[in-house]
Coordinates of C-alpha atoms and ligand atoms in Angstrom, one line a residue:
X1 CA 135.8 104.3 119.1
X2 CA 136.5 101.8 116.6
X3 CA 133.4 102.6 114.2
X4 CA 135.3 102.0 111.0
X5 CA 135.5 98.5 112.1
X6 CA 132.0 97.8 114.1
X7 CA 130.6 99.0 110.3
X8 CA 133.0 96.7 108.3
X9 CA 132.6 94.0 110.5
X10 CA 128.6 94.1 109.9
X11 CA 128.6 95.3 106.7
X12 CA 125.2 93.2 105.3
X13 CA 123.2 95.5 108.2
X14 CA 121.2 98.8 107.2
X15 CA 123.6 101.3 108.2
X16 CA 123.0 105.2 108.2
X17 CA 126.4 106.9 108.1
X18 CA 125.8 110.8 106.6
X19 CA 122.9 113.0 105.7
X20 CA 119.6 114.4 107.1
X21 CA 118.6 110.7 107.8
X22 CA 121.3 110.4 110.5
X23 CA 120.1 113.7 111.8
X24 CA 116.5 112.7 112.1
X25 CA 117.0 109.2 113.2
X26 CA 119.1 111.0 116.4
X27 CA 116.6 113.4 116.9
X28 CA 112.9 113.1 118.9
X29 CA 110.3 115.1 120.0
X30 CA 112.4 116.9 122.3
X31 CA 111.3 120.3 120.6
X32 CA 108.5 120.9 123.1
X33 CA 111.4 122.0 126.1
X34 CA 112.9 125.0 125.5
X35 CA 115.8 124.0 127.8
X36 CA 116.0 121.0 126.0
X37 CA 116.6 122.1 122.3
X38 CA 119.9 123.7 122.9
X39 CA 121.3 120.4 124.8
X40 CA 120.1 118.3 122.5
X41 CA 119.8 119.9 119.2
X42 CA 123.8 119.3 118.6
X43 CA 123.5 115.5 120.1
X44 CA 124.2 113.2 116.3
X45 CA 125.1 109.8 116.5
X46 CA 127.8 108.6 114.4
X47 CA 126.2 105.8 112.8
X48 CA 122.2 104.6 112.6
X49 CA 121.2 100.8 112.1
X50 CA 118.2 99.7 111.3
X51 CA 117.8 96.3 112.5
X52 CA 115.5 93.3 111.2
X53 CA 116.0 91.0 113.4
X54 CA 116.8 89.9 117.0
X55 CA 119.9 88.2 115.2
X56 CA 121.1 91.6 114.0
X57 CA 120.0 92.9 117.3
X58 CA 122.5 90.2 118.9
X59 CA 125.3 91.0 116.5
X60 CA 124.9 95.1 117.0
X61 CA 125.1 94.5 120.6
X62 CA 127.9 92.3 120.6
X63 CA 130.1 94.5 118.0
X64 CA 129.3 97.9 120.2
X65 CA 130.4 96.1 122.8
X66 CA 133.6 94.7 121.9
X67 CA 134.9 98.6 120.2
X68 CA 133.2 100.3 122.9
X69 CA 131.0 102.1 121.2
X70 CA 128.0 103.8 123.0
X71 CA 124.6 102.4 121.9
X72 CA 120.9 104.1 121.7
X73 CA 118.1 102.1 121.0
X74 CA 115.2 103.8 119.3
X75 CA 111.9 102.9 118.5
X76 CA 109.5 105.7 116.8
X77 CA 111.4 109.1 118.2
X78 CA 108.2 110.2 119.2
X79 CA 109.7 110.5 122.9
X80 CA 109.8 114.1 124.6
X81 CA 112.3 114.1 127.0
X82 CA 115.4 113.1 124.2
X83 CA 114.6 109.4 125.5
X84 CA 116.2 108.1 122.3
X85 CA 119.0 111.0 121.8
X86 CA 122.4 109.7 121.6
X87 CA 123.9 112.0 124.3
X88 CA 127.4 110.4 123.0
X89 CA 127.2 109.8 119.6
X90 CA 128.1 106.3 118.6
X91 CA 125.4 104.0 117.1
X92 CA 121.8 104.1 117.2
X93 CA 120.1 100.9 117.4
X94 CA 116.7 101.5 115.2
X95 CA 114.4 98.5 116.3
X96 CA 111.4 99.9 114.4
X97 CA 111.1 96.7 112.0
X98 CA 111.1 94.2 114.5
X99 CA 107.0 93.9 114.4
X100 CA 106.2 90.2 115.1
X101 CA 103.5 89.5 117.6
X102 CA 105.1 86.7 118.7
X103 CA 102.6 84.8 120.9
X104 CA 98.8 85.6 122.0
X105 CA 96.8 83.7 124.3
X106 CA 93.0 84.5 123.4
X107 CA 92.0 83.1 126.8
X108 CA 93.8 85.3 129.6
X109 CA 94.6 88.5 126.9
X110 CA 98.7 87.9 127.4
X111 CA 100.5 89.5 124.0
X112 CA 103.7 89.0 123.2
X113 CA 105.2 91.1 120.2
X114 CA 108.6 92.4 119.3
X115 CA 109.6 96.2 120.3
X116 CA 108.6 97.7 116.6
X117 CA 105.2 97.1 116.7
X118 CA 102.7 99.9 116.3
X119 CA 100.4 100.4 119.0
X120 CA 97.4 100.8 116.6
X121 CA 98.5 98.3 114.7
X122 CA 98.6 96.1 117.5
X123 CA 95.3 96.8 118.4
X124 CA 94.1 96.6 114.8
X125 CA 95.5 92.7 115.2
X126 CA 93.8 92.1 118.6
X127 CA 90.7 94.1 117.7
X128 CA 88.8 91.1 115.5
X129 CA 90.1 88.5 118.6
X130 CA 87.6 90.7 121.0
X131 CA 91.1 92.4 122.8
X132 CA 92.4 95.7 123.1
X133 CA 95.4 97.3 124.7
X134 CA 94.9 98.4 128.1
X135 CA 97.0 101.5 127.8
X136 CA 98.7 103.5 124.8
X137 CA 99.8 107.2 124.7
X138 CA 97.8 109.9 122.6
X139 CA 100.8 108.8 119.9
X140 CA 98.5 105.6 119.5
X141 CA 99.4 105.8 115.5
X142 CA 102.8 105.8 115.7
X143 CA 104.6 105.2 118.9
X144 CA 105.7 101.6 119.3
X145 CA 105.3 98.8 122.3
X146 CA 109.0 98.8 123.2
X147 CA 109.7 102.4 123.0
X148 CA 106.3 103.0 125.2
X149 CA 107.3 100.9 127.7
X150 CA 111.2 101.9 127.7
X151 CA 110.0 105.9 127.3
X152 CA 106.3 106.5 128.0
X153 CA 104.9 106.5 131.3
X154 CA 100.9 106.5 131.0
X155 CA 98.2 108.0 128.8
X156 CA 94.7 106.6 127.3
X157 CA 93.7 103.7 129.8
X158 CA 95.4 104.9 132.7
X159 CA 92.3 105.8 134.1
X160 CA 91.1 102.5 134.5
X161 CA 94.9 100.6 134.9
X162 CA 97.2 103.2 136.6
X163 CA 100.2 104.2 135.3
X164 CA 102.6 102.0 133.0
X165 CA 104.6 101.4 136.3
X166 CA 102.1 99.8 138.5
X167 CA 102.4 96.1 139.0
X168 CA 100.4 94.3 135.9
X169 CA 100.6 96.4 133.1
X170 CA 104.4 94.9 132.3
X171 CA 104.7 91.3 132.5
X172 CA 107.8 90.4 130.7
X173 CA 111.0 91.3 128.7
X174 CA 113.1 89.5 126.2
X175 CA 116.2 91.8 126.5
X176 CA 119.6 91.3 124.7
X177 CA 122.8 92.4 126.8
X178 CA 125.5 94.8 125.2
X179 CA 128.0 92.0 126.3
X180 CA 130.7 90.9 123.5
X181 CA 129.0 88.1 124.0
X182 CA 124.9 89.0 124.6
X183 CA 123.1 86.8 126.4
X184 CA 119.0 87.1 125.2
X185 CA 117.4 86.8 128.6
X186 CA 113.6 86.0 129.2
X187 CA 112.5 88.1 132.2
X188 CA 109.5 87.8 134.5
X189 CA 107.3 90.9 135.1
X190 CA 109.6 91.1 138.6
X191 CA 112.8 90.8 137.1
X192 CA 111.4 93.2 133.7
X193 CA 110.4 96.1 136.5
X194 CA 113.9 97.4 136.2
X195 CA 113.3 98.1 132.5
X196 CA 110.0 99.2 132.6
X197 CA 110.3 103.5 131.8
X198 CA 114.5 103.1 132.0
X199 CA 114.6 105.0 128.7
X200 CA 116.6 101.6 126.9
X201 CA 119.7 102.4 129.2
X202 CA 119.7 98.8 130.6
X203 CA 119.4 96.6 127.8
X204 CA 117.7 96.1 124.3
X205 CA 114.4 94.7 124.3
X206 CA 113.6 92.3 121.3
X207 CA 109.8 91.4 122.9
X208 CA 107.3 92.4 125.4
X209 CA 104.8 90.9 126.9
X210 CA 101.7 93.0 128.4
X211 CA 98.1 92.5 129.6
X212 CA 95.4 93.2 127.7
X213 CA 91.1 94.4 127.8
X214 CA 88.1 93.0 126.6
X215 CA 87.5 94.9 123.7
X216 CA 85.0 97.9 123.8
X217 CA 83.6 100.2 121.3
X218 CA 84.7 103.2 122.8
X219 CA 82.7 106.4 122.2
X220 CA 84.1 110.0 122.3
X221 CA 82.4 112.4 124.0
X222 CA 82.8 116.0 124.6
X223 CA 80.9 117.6 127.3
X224 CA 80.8 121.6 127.9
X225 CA 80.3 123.4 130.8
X226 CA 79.6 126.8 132.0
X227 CA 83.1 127.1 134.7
X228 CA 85.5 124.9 134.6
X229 CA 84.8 123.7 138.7
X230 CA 81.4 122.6 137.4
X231 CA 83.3 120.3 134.7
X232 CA 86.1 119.1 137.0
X233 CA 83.5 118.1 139.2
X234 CA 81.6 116.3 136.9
X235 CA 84.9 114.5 135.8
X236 CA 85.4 113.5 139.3
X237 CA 81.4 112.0 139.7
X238 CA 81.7 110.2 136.1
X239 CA 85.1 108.6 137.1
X240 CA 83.8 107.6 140.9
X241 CA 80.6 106.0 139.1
X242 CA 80.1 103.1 137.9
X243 CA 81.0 103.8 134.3
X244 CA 83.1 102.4 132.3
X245 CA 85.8 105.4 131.1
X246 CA 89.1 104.9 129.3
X247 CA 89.9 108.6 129.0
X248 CA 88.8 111.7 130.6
X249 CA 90.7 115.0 129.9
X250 CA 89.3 118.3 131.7
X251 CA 90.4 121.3 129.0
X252 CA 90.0 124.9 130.1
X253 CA 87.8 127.2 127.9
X254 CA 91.1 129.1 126.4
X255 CA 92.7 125.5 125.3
X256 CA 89.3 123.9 124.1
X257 CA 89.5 127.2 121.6
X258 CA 93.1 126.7 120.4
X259 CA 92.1 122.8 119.6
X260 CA 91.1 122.0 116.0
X261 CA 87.4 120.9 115.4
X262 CA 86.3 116.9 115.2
X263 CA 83.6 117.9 113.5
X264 CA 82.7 120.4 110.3
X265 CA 81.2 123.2 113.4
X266 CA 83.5 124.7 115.4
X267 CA 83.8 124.0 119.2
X268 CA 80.9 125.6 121.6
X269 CA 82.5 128.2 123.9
X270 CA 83.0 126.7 127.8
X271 CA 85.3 124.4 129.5
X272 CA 85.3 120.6 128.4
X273 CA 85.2 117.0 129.5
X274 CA 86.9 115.0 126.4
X275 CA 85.8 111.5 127.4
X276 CA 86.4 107.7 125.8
X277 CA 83.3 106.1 127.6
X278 CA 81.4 102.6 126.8
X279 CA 78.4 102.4 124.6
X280 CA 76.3 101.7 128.0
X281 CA 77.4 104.2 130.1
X282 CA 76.8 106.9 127.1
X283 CA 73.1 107.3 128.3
X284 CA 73.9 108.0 131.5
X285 CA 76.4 110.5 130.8
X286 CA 73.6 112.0 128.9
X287 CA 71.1 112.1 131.6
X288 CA 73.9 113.1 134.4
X289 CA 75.7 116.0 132.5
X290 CA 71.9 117.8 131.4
X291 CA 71.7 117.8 135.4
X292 CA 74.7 119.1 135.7
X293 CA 74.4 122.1 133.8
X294 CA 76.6 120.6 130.9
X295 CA 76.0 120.4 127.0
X296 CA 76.8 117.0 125.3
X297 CA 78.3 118.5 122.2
X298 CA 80.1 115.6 120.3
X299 CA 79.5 111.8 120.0
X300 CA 81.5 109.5 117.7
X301 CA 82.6 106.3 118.1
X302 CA 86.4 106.0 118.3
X303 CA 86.7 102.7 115.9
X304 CA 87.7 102.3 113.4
X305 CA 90.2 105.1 113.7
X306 CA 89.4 107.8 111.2
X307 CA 90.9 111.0 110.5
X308 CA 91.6 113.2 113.3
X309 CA 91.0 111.2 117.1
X310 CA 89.3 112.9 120.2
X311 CA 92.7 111.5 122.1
X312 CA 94.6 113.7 119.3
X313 CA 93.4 116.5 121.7
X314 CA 94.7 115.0 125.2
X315 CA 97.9 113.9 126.5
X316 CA 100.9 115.7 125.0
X317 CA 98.6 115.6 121.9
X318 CA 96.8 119.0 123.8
X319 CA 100.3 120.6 123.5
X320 CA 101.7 119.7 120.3
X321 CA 97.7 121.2 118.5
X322 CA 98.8 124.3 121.1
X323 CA 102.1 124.8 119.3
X324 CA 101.0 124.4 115.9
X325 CA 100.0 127.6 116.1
X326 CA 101.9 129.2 119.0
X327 CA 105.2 127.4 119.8
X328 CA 106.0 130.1 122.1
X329 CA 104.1 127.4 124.3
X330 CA 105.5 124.9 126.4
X331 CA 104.1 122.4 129.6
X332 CA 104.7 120.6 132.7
X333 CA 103.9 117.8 134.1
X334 CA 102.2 117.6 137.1
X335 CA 100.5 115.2 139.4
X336 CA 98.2 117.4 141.6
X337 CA 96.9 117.5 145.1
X338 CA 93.1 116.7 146.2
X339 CA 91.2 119.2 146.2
X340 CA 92.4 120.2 142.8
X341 CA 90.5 123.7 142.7
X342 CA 92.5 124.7 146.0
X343 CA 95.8 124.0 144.2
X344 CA 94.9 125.5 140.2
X345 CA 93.6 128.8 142.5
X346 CA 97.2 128.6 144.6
X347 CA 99.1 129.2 141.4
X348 CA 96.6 131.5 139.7
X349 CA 97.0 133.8 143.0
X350 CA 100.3 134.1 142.2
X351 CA 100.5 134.4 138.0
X352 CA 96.9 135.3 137.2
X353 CA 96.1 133.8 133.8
X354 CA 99.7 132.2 133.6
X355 CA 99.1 128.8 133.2
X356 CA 96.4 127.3 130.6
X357 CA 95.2 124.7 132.1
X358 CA 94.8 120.7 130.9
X359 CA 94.3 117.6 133.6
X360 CA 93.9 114.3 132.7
X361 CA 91.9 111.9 135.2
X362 CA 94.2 109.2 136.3
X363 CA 94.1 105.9 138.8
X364 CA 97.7 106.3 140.6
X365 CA 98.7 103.7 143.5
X366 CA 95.0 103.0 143.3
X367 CA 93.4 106.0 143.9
X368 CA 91.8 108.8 141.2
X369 CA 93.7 111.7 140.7
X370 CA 94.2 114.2 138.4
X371 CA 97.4 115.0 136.7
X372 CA 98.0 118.4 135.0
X373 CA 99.9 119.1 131.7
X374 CA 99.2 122.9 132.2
X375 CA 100.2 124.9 129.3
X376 CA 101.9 128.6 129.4
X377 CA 104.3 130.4 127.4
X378 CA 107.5 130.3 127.9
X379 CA 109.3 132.5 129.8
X380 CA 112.6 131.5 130.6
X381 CA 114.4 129.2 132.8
X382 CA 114.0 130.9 135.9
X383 CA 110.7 131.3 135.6
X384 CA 110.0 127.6 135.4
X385 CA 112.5 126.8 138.3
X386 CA 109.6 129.4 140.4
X387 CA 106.4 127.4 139.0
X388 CA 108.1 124.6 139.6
X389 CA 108.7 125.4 143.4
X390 CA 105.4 126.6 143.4
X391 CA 104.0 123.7 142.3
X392 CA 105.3 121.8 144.6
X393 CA 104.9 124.2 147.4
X394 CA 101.0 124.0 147.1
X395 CA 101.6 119.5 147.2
X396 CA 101.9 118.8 143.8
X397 CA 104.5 116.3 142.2
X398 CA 106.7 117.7 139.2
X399 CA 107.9 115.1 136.6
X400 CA 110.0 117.7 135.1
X401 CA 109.2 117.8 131.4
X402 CA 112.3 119.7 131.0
X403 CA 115.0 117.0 131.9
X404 CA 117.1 114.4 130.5
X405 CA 117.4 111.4 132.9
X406 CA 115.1 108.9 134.3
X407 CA 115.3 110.5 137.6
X408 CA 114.4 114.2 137.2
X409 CA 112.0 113.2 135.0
X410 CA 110.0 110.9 136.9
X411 CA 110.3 111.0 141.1
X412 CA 113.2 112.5 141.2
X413 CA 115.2 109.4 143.0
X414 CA 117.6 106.5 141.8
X415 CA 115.6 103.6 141.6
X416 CA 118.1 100.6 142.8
X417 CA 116.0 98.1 140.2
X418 CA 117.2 100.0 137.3
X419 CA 120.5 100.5 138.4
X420 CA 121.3 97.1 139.4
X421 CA 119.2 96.3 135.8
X422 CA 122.0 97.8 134.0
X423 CA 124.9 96.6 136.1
X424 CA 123.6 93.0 134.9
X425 CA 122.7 93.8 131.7
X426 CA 125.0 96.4 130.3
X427 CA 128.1 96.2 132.7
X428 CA 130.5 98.5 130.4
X429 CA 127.5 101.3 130.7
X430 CA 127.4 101.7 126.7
X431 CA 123.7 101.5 126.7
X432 CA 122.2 105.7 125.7
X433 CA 125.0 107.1 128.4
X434 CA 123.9 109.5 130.2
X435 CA 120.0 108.5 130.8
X436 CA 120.1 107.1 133.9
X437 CA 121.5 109.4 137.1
X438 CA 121.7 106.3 139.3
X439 CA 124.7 104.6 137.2
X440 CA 126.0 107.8 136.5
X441 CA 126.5 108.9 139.9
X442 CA 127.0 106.0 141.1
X443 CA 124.7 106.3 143.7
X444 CA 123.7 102.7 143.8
X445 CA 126.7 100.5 144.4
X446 CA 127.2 96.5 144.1
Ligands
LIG1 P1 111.1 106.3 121.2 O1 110.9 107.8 121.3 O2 111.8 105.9 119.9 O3 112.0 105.8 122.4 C1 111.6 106.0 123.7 C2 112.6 105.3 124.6 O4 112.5 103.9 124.4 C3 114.0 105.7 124.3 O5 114.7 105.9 125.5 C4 114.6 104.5 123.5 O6 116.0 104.3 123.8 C5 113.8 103.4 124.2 N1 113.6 102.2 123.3 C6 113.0 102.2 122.1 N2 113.0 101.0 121.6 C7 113.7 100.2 122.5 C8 114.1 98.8 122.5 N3 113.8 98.0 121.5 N4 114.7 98.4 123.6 C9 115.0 99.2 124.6 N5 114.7 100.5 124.6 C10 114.0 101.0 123.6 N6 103.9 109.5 126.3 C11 103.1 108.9 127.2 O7 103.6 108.1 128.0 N7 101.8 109.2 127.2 C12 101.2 110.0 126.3 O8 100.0 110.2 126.2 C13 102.1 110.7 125.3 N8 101.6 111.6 124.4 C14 102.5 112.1 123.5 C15 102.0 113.1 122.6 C16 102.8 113.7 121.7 C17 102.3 114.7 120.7 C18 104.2 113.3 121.7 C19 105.1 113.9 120.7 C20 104.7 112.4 122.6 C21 103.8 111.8 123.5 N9 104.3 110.9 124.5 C22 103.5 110.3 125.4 C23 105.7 110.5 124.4 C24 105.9 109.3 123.4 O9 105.1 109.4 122.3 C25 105.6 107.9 124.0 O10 106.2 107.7 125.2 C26 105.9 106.8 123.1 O11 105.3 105.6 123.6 C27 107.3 106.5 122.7 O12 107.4 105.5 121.8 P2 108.4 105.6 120.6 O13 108.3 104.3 119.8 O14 108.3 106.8 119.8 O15 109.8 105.5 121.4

């Protein structure tokens, strides 16, 4: 690898060549997999750049390109599956101060903004315009639009809008190639798809364009029942209403326990609803949850964002507030059959008490389901290889948590799109190596 030279050569960028820095800035949230730790604990790339620009992003591209030098783009690190971990070393491409919005059309909604931006901060900027995002993961403070749309997969929102892979919720890419020559390529939502959740292994995005909501003054609720089937019921009747809901988390009485307080009293004992619901469907709620044996037992509105957030208690937020006090704790990720209760009782038979369990209510392929990010400590590697068969014995679908590439983290198969995205884009294969199975394999070919 000629990195003596790639730095020399581009010796006005921001470069990161020693210290803690180059350890951090290689580094994500990975912590939460104990299978992942080991493998990527050692992973360091050799040098970090921070660029400014999509001119430094060109020139980056072009140098890695021409010495052969792997390349990792990175936007936050907040990612859990070592998204942004330089599996090969070589140069990490840190796009976190690209934050332009770049164009926004205050009649249809459609942003465009460079990668770095903050999702909260974009919504801070689109809040006074009467505009929202429609989707953004609990890491709402810090994660940013390119590495959500390269790394995440769903979160607040996807109730109402799916999951960050359903047609509409990605409708274009301005990706440079790692060509010694980069071409900086305007794609459609069609020709983006192949981008969309490819963990930046088939290109560099320098802007995206997404959708985006009528603003509303979300409220957060938290609703506590006596068992958790009366609550998961009530989930299923709020979300099948109409209501308008951005959010709905089901947490079982033993999580709801380990979560910190919103408020100055602590929680009520019971299993809870944590809901982001509009101001007008708040008396309802109300009304329908005193029928349904429940207790209305918080009510804040979510803006302006103010010390800790209800969604700081769902998504991946429920584990990391789980861990803060027992890291022996680790999760799944699990998209779960209808009727839910048949399938939570299927996997209690068998390891009473074993799994803690979190769903969040999601629209997927058009249809409400629930998806589960059941908690349980760990127990070895084994053991998760058996709840994982189980799970999908009793119909459920396992996004491993516990996996490096695209593919054994999401559906477990290539998807041609993304292959055939980095043939075009990345043709020497030097973008984060080792993320994507299908060029790996080479189970697509030409
Ligand atoms: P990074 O972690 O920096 O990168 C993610 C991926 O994007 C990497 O593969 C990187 O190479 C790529 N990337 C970054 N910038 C670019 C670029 N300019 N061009 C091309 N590729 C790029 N995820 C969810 O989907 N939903 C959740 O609700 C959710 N909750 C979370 C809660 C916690 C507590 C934690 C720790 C994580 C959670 N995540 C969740 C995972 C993660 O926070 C999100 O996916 C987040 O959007 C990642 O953004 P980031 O800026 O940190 O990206």
């Amino acid at each position: 690898m000629g990195l003596v030279e790639l730095k020399a050569e581009l010796s006005q960028l921001d470069w990161i060549d020693q210290g803690p820095l180059l350890q951090q800035l290689s580094h994500d949230q990975f912590g939460f997999s104990p299978l992942l730790v080991p493998r990527l604990q050692p992973c360091c790339a050799d040098l970090v750049v921070r660029a400014t620009s999509t001119a430094e992003v060109i020139q980056v591209a072009a140098a890695c390109a021409r010495h052969g030098v792997p390349l990792t783009p990175r936007g936050a690190g907040t990612g859990n599956y070592g998204q942004a971990v330089p599996l090969e070393g070589g140069v990490v491409l840190d796009t976190s101060a690209l934050q332009q919005v770049r164009h926004f059309d205050a009649a249809s909604g459609v942003l465009t903004a460079e990668p770095g931006c903050r999702l909260l901060e974009l919504d801070r900027w689109l809040q006074p315009q009467g505009w929202a995002l429609r989707l953004a993961p609990s890491t709402w403070r810090t994660a940013s639009l390119g590495g959500f749309i390269a790394g995440g997969s769903s979160g607040v929102g996807s109730v109402r809008w799916g999951l960050l892979r359903d047609p509409g919720n990605l409708l274009g890419i301005e990706v440079v190639t790692v060509e010694p020559e980069p071409r900086v390529l305007q794609l459609d939502a069609a020709a983006a798809r192949g981008l969309n959740h490819a963990y930046g292994s088939n290109g560099i995005f320098t802007a995206v364009t997404v959708p985006t909501a009528p603003w509303q003054d979300w409220q957060e609720l938290l609703l506590v029942f006596e068992t958790a089937s009366s609550a998961l019921s009530f989930g299923e009747q709020l979300t099948a209403a109409a209501l308008e809901i951005d959010g709905l988390c089901f947490l079982e009485r033993r999580l709801l326990e380990r979560m910190p307080a919103l408020g100055d009293a602590a929680w009520p004992q019971g299993d809870a609803l944590l809901l982001l619901a509009a101001p007008a469907a708040v008396p309802w709620i109300e009304s329908l949850v005193q029928a349904a044996g429940g207790q209305l037992c918080w009510h804040r509105p979510q803006w302006p964002p103010r010390g800790l957030l209800l969604r700081e208690l769902c998504w991946n937020h429920t584990t990391l507030q789980v861990r803060a006090n027992a890291p022996d704790f680790s999760y799944q990720l699990v998209l779960l059959p209808d009727p839910v209760e048949l399938f939570m009782e299927a996997i209690e038979q068998r390891w009473p008490g074993w799994l803690h369990w979190h769903l969040e209510r999601v629209r997927q392929g058009g249809r409400l389901r629930w998806v589960g990010l059941p908690l349980f400590r760990w127990r070895g590697e084994a053991a998760l290889e058996e709840l994982n068969a189980a799970l999908k014995a009793a119909g459920g679908l396992v996004f491993n948590a516990h996996a490096i590439t695209v593919e054994d983290g999401g559906l477990g198969v290539v998807d041609a799109d993304q292959v055939a995205a980095k043939r075009a884009y990345d043709p020497a294969g030097l973008c984060n190596p080792g993320k994507l199975r299908g060029w790996s394999s080479g189970a697509v070919q030409a």
